[in-house]
Tab-separated table of C-alpha atoms and ligand atoms in Angstrom:
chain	number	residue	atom	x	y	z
Q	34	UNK	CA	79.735	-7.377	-12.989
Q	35	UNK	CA	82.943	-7.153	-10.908
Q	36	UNK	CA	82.891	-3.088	-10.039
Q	37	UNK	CA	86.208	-1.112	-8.409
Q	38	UNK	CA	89.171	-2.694	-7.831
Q	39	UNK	CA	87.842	-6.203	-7.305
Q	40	UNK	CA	89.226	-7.420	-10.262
Q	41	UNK	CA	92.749	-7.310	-9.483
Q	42	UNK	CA	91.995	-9.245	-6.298
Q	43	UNK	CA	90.895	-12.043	-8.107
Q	44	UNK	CA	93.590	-12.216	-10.655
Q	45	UNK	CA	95.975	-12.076	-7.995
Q	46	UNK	CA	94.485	-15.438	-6.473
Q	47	UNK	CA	94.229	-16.979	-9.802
Q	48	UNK	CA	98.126	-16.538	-10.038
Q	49	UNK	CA	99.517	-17.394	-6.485
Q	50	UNK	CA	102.790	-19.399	-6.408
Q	51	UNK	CA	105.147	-21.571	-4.237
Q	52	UNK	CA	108.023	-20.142	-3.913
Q	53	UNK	CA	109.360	-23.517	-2.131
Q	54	UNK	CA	108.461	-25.164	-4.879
Q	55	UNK	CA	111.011	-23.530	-7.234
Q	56	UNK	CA	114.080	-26.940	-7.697
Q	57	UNK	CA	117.198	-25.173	-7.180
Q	58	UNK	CA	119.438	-28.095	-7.368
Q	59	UNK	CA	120.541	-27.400	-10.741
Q	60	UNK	CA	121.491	-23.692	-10.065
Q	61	UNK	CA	123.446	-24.356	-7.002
Q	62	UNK	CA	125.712	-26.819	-9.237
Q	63	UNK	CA	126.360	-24.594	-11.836
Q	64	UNK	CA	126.525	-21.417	-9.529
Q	65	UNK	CA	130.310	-22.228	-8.927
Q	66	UNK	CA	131.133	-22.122	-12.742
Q	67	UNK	CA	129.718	-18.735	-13.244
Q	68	UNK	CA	132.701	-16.604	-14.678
Q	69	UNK	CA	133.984	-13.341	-11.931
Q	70	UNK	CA	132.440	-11.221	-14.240
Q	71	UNK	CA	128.840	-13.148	-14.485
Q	72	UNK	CA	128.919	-14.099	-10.692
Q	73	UNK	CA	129.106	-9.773	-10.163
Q	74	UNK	CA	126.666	-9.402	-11.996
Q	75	UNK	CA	124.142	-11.230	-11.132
Q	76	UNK	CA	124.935	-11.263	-7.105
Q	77	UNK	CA	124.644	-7.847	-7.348
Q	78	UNK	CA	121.201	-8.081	-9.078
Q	79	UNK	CA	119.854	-10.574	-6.335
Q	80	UNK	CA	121.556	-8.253	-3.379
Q	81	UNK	CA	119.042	-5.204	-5.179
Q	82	UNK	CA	116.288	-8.034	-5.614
Q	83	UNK	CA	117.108	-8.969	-1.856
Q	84	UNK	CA	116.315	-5.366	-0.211
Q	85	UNK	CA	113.911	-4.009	-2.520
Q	86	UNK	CA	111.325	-6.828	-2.208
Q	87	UNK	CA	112.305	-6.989	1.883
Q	88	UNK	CA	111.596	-3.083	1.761
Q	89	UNK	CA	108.241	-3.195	-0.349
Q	90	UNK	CA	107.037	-6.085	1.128
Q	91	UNK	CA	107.023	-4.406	4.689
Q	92	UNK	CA	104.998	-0.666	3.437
Q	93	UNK	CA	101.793	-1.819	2.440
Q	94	UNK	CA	100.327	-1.738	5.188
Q	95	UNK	CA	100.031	2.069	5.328
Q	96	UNK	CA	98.914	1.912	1.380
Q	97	UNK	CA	95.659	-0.555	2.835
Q	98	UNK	CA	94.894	1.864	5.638
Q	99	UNK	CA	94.510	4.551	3.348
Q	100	UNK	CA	92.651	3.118	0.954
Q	101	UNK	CA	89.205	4.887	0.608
Q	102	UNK	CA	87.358	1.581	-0.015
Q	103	UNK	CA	87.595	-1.789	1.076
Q	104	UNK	CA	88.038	-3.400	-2.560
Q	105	UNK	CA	90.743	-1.541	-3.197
Q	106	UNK	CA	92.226	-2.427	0.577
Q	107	UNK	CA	91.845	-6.126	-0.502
Q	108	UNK	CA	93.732	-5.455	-3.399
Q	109	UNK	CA	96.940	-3.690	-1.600
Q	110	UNK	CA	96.852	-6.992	1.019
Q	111	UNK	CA	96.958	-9.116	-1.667
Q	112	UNK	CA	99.802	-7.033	-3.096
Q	113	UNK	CA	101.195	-7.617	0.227
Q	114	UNK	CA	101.480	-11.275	-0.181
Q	115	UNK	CA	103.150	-11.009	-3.288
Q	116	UNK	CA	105.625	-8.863	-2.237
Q	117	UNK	CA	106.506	-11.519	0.836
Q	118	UNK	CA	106.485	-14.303	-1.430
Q	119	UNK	CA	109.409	-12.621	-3.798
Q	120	UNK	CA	111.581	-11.167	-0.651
Q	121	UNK	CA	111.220	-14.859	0.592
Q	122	UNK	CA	111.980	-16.413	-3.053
Q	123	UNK	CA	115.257	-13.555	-3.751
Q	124	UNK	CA	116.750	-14.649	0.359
Q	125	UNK	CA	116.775	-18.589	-1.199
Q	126	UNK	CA	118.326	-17.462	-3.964
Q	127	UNK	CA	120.373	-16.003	-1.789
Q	128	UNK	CA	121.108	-18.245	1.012
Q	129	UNK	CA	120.911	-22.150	-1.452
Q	130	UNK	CA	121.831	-20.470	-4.601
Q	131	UNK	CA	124.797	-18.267	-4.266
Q	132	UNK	CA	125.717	-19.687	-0.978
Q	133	UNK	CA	125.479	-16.370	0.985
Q	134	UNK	CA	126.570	-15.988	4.911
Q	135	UNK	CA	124.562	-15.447	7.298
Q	136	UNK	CA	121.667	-17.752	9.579
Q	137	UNK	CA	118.807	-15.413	9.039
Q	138	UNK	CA	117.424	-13.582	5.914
Q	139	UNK	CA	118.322	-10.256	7.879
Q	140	UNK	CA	122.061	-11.298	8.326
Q	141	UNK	CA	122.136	-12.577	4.699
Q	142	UNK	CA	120.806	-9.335	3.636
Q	143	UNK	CA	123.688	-7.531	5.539
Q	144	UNK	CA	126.104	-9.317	3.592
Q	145	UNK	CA	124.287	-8.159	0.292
Q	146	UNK	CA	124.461	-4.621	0.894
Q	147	UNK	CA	128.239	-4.594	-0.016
Q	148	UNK	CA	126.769	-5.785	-3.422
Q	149	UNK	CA	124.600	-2.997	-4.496
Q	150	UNK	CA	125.220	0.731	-4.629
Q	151	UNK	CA	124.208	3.481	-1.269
Q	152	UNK	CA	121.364	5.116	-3.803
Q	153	UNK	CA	119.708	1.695	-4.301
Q	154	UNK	CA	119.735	1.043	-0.380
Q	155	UNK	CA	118.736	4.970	0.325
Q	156	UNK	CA	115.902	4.612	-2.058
Q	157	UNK	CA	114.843	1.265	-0.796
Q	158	UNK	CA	115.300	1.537	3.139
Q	159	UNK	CA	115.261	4.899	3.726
Q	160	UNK	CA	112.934	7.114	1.187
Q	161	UNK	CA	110.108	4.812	0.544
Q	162	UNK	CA	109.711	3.854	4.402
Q	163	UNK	CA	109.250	7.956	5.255
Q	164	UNK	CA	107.011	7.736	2.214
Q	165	UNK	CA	104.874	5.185	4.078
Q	166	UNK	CA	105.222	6.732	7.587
Q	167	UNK	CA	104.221	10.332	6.005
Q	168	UNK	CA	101.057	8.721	4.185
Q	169	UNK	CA	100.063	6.644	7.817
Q	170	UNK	CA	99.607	10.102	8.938
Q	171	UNK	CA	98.024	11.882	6.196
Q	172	UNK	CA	95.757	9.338	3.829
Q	173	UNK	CA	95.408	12.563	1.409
Q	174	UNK	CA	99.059	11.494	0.148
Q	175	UNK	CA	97.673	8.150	-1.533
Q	176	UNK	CA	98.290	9.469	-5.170
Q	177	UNK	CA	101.514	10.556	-4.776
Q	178	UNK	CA	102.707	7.258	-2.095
Q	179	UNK	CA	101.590	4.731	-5.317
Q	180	UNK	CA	103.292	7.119	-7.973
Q	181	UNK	CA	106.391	6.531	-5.957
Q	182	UNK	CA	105.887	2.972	-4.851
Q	183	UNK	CA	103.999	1.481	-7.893
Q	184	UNK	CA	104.460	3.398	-10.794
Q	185	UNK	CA	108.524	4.566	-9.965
Q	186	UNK	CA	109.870	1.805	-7.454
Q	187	UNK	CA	108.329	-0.929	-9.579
Q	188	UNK	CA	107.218	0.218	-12.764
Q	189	UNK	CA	110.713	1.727	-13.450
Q	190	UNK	CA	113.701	0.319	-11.208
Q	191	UNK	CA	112.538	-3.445	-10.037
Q	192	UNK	CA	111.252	-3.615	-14.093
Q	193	UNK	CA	114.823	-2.542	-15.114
Q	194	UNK	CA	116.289	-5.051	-12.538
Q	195	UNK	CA	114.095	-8.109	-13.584
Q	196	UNK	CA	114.370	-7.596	-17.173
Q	197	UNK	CA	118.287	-7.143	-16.829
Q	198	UNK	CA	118.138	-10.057	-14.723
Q	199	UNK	CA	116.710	-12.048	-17.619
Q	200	UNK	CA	118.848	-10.647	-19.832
Q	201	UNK	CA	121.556	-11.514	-17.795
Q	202	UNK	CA	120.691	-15.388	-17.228
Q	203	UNK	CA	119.877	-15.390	-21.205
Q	204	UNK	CA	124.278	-14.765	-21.602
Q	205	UNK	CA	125.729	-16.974	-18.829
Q	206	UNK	CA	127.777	-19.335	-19.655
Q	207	UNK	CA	125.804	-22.174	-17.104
Q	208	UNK	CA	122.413	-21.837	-16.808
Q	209	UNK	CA	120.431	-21.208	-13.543
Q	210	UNK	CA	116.790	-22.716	-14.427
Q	211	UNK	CA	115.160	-21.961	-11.001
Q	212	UNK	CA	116.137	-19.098	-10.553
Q	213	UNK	CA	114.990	-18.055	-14.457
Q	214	UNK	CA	111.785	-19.674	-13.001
Q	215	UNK	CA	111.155	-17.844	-10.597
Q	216	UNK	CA	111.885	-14.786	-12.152
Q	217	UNK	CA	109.434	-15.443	-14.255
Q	218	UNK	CA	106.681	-15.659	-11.764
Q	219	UNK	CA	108.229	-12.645	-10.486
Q	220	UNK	CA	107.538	-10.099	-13.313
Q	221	UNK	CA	104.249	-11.885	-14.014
Q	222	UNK	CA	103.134	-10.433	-10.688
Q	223	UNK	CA	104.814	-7.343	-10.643
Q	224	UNK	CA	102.824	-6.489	-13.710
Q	225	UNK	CA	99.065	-6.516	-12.336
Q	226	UNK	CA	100.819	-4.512	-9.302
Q	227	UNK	CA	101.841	-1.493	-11.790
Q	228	UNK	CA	98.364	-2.051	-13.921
Q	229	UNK	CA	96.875	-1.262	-10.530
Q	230	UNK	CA	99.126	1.376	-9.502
Q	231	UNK	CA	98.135	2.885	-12.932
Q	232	UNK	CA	94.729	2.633	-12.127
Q	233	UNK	CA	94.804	4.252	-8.724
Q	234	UNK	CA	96.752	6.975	-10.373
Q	235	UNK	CA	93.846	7.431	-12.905
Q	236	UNK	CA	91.490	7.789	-10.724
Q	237	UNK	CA	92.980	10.673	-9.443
Q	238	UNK	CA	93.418	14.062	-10.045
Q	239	UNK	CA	97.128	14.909	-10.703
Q	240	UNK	CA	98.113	18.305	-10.873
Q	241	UNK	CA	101.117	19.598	-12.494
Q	242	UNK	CA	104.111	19.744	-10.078
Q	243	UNK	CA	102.848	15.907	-8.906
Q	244	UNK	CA	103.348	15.101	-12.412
Q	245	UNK	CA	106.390	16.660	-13.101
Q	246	UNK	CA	107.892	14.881	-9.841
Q	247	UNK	CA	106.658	11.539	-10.831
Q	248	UNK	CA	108.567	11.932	-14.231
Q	249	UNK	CA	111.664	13.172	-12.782
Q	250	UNK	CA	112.029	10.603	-9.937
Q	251	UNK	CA	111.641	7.996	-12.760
Q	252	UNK	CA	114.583	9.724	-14.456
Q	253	UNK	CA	116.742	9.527	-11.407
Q	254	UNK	CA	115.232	5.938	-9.756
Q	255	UNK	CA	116.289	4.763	-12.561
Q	256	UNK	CA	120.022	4.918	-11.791
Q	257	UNK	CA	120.163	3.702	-8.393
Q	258	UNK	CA	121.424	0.432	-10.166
Q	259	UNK	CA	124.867	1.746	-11.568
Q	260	UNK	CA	126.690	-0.388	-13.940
Q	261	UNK	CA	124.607	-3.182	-13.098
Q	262	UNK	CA	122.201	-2.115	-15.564
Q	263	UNK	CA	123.255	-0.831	-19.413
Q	264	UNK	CA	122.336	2.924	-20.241
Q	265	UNK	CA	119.565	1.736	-23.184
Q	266	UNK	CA	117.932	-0.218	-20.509
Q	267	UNK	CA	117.658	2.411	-18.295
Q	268	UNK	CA	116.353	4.667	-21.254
Q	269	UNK	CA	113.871	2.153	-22.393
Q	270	UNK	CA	112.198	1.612	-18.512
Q	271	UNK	CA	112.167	5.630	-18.730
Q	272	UNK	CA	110.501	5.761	-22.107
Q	273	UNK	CA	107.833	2.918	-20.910
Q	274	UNK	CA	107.073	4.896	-17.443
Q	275	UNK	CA	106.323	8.167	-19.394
Q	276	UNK	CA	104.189	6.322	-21.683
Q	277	UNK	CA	102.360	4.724	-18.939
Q	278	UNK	CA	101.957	8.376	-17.079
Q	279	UNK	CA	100.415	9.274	-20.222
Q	280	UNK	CA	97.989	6.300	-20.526
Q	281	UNK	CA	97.122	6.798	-17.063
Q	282	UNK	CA	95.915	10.429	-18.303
Q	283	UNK	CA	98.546	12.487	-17.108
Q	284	UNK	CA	99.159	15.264	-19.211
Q	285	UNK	CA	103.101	16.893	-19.261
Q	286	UNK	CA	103.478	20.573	-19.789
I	48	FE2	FE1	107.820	-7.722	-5.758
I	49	FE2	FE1	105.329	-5.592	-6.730
């Protein structure tokens, strides 16, 4: 019988992917047809895609240190190598896709930060880094570092970003096929990395003001998108992270 977190381990081996793999050559022949309106749109979705998985991909370490076992250490490493793999997959979209400037990933991600709003970049390079630096000093703050990292960063605003981004290639006028791809592969892994997020969470013993703040920074999280994400879809990731709060046995007063 596979005990703790082991599980998740395992299921993220059984679903590793190339992102080098992904044939682009498609989408960077019909990236020039893309209307003003559709090239916006989903730039500005790949600039969020861009520093959010650079930014998560770069904090674990502090979640594996903390960990009070190993198996659930192996699990936030594995994590990890997800989390590389997409900031590596969003920069080619990036760089052979949409034709961005810039030599390295780092100056390519410069250029993107014009395309997303300051609350996406705050949340992303400023608030979940302290988040990380406060739990490397004080492993008591696990609970609360994955409520904000896996249940609020991804649960509620990279959810809300990949599903709009599907949405989004679903309308275009010229479709993109490896980049629907690899969105795909995306959201496939970002869901066992909220199912164990969920899990830590229920393991532990949330008391009220933690769950009151893990609510309410999915409320406002939510918005660090601006227009390039519709109001329902915003309501329905908000609706979905309370209702997996709730199935992760916290109780609202
Ligand atoms: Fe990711
Ligand atoms: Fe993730």
């Amino acid at each position: 019988m596979i005990t703790g977190y082991a599980h998740f381990a395992q299921l993220a081996e059984s679903l590793q992917w190339d992102e080098k793999a992904i044939d682009f050559s498609a989408d960077r022949e019909a990236w020039p047809r893309l209307t003003g309106a559709e090239n916006a749109r989903v730039l500005g979705l790949v600039a969020g895609f861009v520093i959010a998985e650079t930014s998560v991909s770069g904090q674990l370490g502090a979640y594996e240190a903390a960990a009070p076992d190993e198996s659930m250490a192996a699990v936030f490493q594995a994590q990890a190598r997800d989390e590389a793999r997409h900031a590596r997959f969003f920069d080619r979209v990036s760089a052979e896709v949409a034709c961005v400037p810039g030599e390295l990933p780092a100056q390519r991600r410069d250029a993107l930060r014009a395309h997303v709003g300051d609350e996406l970049v705050d949340l992303f390079e400023h608030r979940l880094p302290a988040t990380a630096r406060r739990l490397a000093e004080d492993h008591a703050g696990l609970t609360a570092a994955v409520g904000l990292y896996h249940m609020v960063i991804e649960g509620v605003v990279l959810l809300a970003g990949q599903h709009a981004m599907l949405d989004a290639l679903e309308g275009l006028s010229v479709g993109l096929p490896g980049v629907r791809k690899g969105m795909e592969l995306v959201l496939r892994d970002e869901r066992w990395h909220i199912g164990f997020g969920s899990r830590v969470v229920q393991s532990a013993a949330i008391g009220r003001e933690e769950a009151d703040a893990l609510l309410e920074q999915g409320e406002t999280a939510a918005k660090v998108w601006g227009d390039l994400i519709t109001t329902e879809a915003i309501e329905t990731a908000v609706r979905q992270h309370r209702r997996r709060l709730k199935a992760a046995g916290i109780k609202f007063w």
